[in-house]
PDB file of C-alpha atoms in Angstrom:
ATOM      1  CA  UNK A 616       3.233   9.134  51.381  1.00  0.00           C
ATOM      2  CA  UNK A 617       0.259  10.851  51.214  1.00  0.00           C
ATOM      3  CA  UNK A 618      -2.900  10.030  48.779  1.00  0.00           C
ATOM      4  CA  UNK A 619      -2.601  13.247  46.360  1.00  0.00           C
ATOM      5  CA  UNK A 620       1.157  11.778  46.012  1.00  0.00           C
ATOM      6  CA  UNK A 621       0.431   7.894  45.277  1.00  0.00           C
ATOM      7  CA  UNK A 622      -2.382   8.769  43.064  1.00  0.00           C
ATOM      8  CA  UNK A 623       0.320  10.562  40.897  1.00  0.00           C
ATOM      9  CA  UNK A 624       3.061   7.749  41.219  1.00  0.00           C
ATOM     10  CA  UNK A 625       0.611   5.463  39.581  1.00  0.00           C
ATOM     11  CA  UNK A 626      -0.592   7.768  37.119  1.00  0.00           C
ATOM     12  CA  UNK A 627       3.146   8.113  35.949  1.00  0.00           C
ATOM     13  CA  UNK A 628       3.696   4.091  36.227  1.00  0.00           C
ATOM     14  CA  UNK A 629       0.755   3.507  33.921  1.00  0.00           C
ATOM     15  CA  UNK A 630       2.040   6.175  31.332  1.00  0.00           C
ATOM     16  CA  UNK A 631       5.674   4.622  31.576  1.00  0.00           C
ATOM     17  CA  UNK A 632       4.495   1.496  31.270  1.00  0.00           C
ATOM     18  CA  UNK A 633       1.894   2.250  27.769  1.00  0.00           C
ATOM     19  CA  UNK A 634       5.207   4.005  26.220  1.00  0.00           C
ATOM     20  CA  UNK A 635       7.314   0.666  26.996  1.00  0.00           C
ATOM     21  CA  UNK A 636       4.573  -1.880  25.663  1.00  0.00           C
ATOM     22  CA  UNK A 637       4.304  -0.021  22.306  1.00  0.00           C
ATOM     23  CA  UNK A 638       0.692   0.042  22.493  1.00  0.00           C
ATOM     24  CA  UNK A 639      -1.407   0.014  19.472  1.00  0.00           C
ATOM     25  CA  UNK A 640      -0.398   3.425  18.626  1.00  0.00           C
ATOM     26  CA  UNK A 641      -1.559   5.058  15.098  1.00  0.00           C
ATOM     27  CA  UNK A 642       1.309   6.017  13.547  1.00  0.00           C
ATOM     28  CA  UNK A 643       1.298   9.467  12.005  1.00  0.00           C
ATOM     29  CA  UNK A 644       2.630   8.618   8.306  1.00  0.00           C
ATOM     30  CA  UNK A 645       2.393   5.305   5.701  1.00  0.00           C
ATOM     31  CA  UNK A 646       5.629   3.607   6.472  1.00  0.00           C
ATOM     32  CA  UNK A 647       7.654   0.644   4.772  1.00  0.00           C
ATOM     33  CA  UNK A 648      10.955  -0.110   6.241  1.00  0.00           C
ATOM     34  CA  UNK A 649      13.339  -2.739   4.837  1.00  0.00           C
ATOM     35  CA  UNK A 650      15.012  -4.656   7.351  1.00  0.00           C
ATOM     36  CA  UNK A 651      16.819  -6.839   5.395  1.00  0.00           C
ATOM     37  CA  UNK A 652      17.201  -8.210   1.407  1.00  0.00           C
ATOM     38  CA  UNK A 653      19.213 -11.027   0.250  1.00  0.00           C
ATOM     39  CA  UNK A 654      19.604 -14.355  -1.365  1.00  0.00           C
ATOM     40  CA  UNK A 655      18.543 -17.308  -0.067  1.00  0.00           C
ATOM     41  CA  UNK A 656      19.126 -20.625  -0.812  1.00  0.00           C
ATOM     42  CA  UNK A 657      16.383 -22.408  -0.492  1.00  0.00           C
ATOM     43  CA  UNK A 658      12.529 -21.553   1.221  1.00  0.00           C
ATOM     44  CA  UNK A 659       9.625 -23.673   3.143  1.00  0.00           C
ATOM     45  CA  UNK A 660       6.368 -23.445   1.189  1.00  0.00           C
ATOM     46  CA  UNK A 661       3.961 -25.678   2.768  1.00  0.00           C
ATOM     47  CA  UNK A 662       6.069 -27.635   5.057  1.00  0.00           C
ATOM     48  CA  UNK A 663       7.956 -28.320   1.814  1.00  0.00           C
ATOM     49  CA  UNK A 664      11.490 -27.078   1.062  1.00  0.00           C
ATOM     50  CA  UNK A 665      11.606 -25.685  -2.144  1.00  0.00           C
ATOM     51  CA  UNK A 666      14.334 -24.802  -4.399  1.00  0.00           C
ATOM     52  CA  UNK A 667      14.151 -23.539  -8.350  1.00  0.00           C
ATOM     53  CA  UNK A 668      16.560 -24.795 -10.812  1.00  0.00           C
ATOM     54  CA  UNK A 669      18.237 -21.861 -12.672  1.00  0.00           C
ATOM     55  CA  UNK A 670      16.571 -18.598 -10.405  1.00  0.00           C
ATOM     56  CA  UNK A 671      17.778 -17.695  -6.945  1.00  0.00           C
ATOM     57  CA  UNK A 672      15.654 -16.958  -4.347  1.00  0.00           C
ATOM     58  CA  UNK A 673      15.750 -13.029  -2.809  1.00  0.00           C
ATOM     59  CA  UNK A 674      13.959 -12.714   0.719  1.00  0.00           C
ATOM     60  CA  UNK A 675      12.833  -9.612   1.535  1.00  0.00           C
ATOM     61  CA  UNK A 676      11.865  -8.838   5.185  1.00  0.00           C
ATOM     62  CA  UNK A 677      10.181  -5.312   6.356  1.00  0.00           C
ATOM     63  CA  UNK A 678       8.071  -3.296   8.838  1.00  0.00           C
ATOM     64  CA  UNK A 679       5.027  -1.431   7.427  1.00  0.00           C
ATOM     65  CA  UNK A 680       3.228   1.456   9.487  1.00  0.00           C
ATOM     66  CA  UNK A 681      -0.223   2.681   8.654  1.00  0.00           C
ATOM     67  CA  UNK A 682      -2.073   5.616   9.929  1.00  0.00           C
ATOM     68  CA  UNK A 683      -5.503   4.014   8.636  1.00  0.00           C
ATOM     69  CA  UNK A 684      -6.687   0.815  10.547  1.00  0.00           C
ATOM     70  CA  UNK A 685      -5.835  -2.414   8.741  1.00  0.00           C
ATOM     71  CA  UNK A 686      -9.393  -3.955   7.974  1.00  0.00           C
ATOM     72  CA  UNK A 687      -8.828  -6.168  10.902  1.00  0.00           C
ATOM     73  CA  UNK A 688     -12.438  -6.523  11.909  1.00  0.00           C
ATOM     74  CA  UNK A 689     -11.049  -6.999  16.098  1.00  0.00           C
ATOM     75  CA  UNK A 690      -9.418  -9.846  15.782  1.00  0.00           C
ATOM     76  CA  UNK A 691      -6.164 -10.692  17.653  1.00  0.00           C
ATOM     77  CA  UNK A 692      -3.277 -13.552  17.692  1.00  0.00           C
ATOM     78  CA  UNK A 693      -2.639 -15.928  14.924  1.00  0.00           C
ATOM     79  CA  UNK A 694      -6.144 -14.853  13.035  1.00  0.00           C
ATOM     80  CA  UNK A 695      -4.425 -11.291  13.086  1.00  0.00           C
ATOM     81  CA  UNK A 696      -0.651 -11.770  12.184  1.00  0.00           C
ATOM     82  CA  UNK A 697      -2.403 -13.368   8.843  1.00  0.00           C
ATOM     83  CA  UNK A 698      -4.732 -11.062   7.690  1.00  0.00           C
ATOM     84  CA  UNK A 699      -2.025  -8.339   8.063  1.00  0.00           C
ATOM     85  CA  UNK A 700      -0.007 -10.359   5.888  1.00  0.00           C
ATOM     86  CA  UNK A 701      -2.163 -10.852   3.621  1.00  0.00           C
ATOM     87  CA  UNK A 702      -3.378  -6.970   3.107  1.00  0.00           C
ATOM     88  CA  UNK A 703       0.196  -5.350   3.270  1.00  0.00           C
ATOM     89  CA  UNK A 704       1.474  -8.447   1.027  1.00  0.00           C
ATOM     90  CA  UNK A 705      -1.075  -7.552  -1.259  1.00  0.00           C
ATOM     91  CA  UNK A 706       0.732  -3.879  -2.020  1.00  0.00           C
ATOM     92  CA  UNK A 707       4.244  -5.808  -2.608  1.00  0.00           C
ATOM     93  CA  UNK A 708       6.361  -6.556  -5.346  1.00  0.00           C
ATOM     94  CA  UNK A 709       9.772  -7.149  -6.777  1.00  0.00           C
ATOM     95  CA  UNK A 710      11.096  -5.325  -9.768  1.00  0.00           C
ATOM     96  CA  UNK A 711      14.468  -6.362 -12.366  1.00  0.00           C
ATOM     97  CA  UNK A 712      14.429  -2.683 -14.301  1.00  0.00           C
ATOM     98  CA  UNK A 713      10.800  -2.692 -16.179  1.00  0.00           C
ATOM     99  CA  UNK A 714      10.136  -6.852 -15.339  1.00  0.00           C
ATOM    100  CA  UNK A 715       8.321  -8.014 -12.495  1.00  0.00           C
ATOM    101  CA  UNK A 716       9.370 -10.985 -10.568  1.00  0.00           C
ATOM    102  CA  UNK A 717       7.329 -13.685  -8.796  1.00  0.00           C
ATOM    103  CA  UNK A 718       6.374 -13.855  -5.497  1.00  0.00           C
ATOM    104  CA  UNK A 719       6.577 -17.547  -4.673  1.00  0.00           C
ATOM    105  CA  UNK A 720       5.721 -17.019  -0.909  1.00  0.00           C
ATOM    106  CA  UNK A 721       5.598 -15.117   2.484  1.00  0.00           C
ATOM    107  CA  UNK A 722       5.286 -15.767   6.053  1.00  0.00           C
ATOM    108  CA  UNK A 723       3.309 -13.378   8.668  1.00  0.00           C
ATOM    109  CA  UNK A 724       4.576 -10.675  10.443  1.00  0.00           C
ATOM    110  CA  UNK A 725       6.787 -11.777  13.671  1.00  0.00           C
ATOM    111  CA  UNK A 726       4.042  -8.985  15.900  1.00  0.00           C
ATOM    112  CA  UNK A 727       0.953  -6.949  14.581  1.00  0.00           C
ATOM    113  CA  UNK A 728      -1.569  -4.209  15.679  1.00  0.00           C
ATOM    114  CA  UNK A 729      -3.986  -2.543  13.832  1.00  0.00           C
ATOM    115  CA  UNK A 730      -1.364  -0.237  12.427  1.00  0.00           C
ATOM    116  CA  UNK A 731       1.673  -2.290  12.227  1.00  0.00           C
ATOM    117  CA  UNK A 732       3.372  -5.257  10.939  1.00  0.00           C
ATOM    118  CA  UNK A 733       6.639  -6.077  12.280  1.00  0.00           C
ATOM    119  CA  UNK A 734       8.820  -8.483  10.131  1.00  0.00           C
ATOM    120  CA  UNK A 735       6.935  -9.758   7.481  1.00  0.00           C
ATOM    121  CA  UNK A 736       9.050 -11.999   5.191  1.00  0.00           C
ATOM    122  CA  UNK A 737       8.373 -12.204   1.440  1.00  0.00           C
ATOM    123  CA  UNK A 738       9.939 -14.209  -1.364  1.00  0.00           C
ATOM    124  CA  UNK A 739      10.762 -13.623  -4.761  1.00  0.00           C
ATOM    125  CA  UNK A 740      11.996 -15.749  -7.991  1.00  0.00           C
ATOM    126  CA  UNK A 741      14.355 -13.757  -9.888  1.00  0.00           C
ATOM    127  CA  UNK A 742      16.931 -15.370 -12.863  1.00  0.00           C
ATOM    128  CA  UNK A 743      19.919 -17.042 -11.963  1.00  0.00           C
ATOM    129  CA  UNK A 744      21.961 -14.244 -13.299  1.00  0.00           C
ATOM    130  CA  UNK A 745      20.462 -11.445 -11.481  1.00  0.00           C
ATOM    131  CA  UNK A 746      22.394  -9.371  -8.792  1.00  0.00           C
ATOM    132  CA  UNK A 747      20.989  -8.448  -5.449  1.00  0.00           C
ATOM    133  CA  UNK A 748      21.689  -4.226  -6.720  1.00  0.00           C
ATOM    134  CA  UNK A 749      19.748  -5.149 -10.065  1.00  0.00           C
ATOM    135  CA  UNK A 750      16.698  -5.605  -8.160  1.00  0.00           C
ATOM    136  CA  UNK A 751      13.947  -2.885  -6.781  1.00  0.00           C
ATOM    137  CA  UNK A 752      11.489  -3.771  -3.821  1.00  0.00           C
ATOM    138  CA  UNK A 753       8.409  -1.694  -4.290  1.00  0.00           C
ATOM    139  CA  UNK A 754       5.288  -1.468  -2.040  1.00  0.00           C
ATOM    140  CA  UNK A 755       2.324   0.465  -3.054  1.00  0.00           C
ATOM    141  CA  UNK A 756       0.990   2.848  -0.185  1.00  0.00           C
ATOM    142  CA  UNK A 757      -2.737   2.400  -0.771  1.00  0.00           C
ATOM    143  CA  UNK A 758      -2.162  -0.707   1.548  1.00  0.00           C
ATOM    144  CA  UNK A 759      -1.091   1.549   4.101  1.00  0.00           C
ATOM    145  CA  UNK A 760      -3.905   4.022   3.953  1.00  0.00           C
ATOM    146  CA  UNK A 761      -1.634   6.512   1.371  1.00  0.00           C
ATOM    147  CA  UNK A 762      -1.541   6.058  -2.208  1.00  0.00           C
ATOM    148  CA  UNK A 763       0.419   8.830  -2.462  1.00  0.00           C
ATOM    149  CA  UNK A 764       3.216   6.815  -0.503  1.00  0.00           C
ATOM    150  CA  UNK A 765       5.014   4.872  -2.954  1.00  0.00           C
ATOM    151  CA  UNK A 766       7.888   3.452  -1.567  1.00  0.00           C
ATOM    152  CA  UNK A 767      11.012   1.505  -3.361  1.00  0.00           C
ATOM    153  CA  UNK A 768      13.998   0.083  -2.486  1.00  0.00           C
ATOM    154  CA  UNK A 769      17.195  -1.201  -4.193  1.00  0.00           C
ATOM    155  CA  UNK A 770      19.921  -2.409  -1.979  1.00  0.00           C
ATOM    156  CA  UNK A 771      23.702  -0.349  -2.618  1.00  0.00           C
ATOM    157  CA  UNK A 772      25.990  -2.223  -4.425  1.00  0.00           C
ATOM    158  CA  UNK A 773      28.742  -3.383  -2.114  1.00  0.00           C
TER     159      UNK A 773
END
């Protein structure tokens, strides 16, 4: 094989190989996907399992994309996963029509970059006699660089 020839074989390795890791690529919109929302039983806070007489417990877990850097500061690993959690957290909530619910806890995302946050998990206390269709997941966009993305969802009655 000639040298004009393996100099292009590994220039096309290295570009298959960036599209396969998933590199730290901006996304080009504010993004919230829900992956999942239901009731729970119970949840660890603290080590702690904790379960509240008379509410149930909804668990909300999502992906959030931003096309503005999360004020991550270069940090990496553990240090990372949290403060990502804590910034797109911080744009969450959990509506019953006009009432807002509490968020009683959340754990960081499963992966995150600079622009994403894969699996975050949230919880919310909502009244015993709510349904899992009465309920509205909102996230504000400003955490993801776009406060003109306003994003809700309310899981279809089954």
């Amino acid at each position: 094989m000639s040298t004009c020839k393996k100099v292009i074989a590994v220039l096309l390795m290295a570009a298959v190989l960036m599209g396969l890791c998933g590199c730290d690529s901006k996304p080009k919109k504010a993004e919230c996907e829900v992956i999942s929302m239901q009731f729970v039983d119970t949840v660890k806070i603290n080590g702690v399992t904790a379960k509240y007489e008379g509410y149930k417990i909804v668990e909300v877990k999502l992906n959030a994309y931003s096309p503005e850097k999360f004020p991550t500061d270069a940090i990496e690993g553990k240090e990372l996963r949290q403060k990502v959690f804590v910034w797109v957290a911080g744009g969450c909530s959990m509506y019953r029509g006009d009432v807002k619910m509490d968020n009683i806890c959340g754990y960081w995302p499963e992966k995150a970059t600079s622009y994403k946050a894969k699996e975050i998990s949230l919880y919310f206390r909502v009244p015993g006699d709510a349904e899992i269709n009465d309920l509205t997941f909102k996230l504000d966009g400003a955490v993801l660089g776009d406060p003109d993305y306003q994003f809700e969802y309310t899981p279809e009655q089954s």
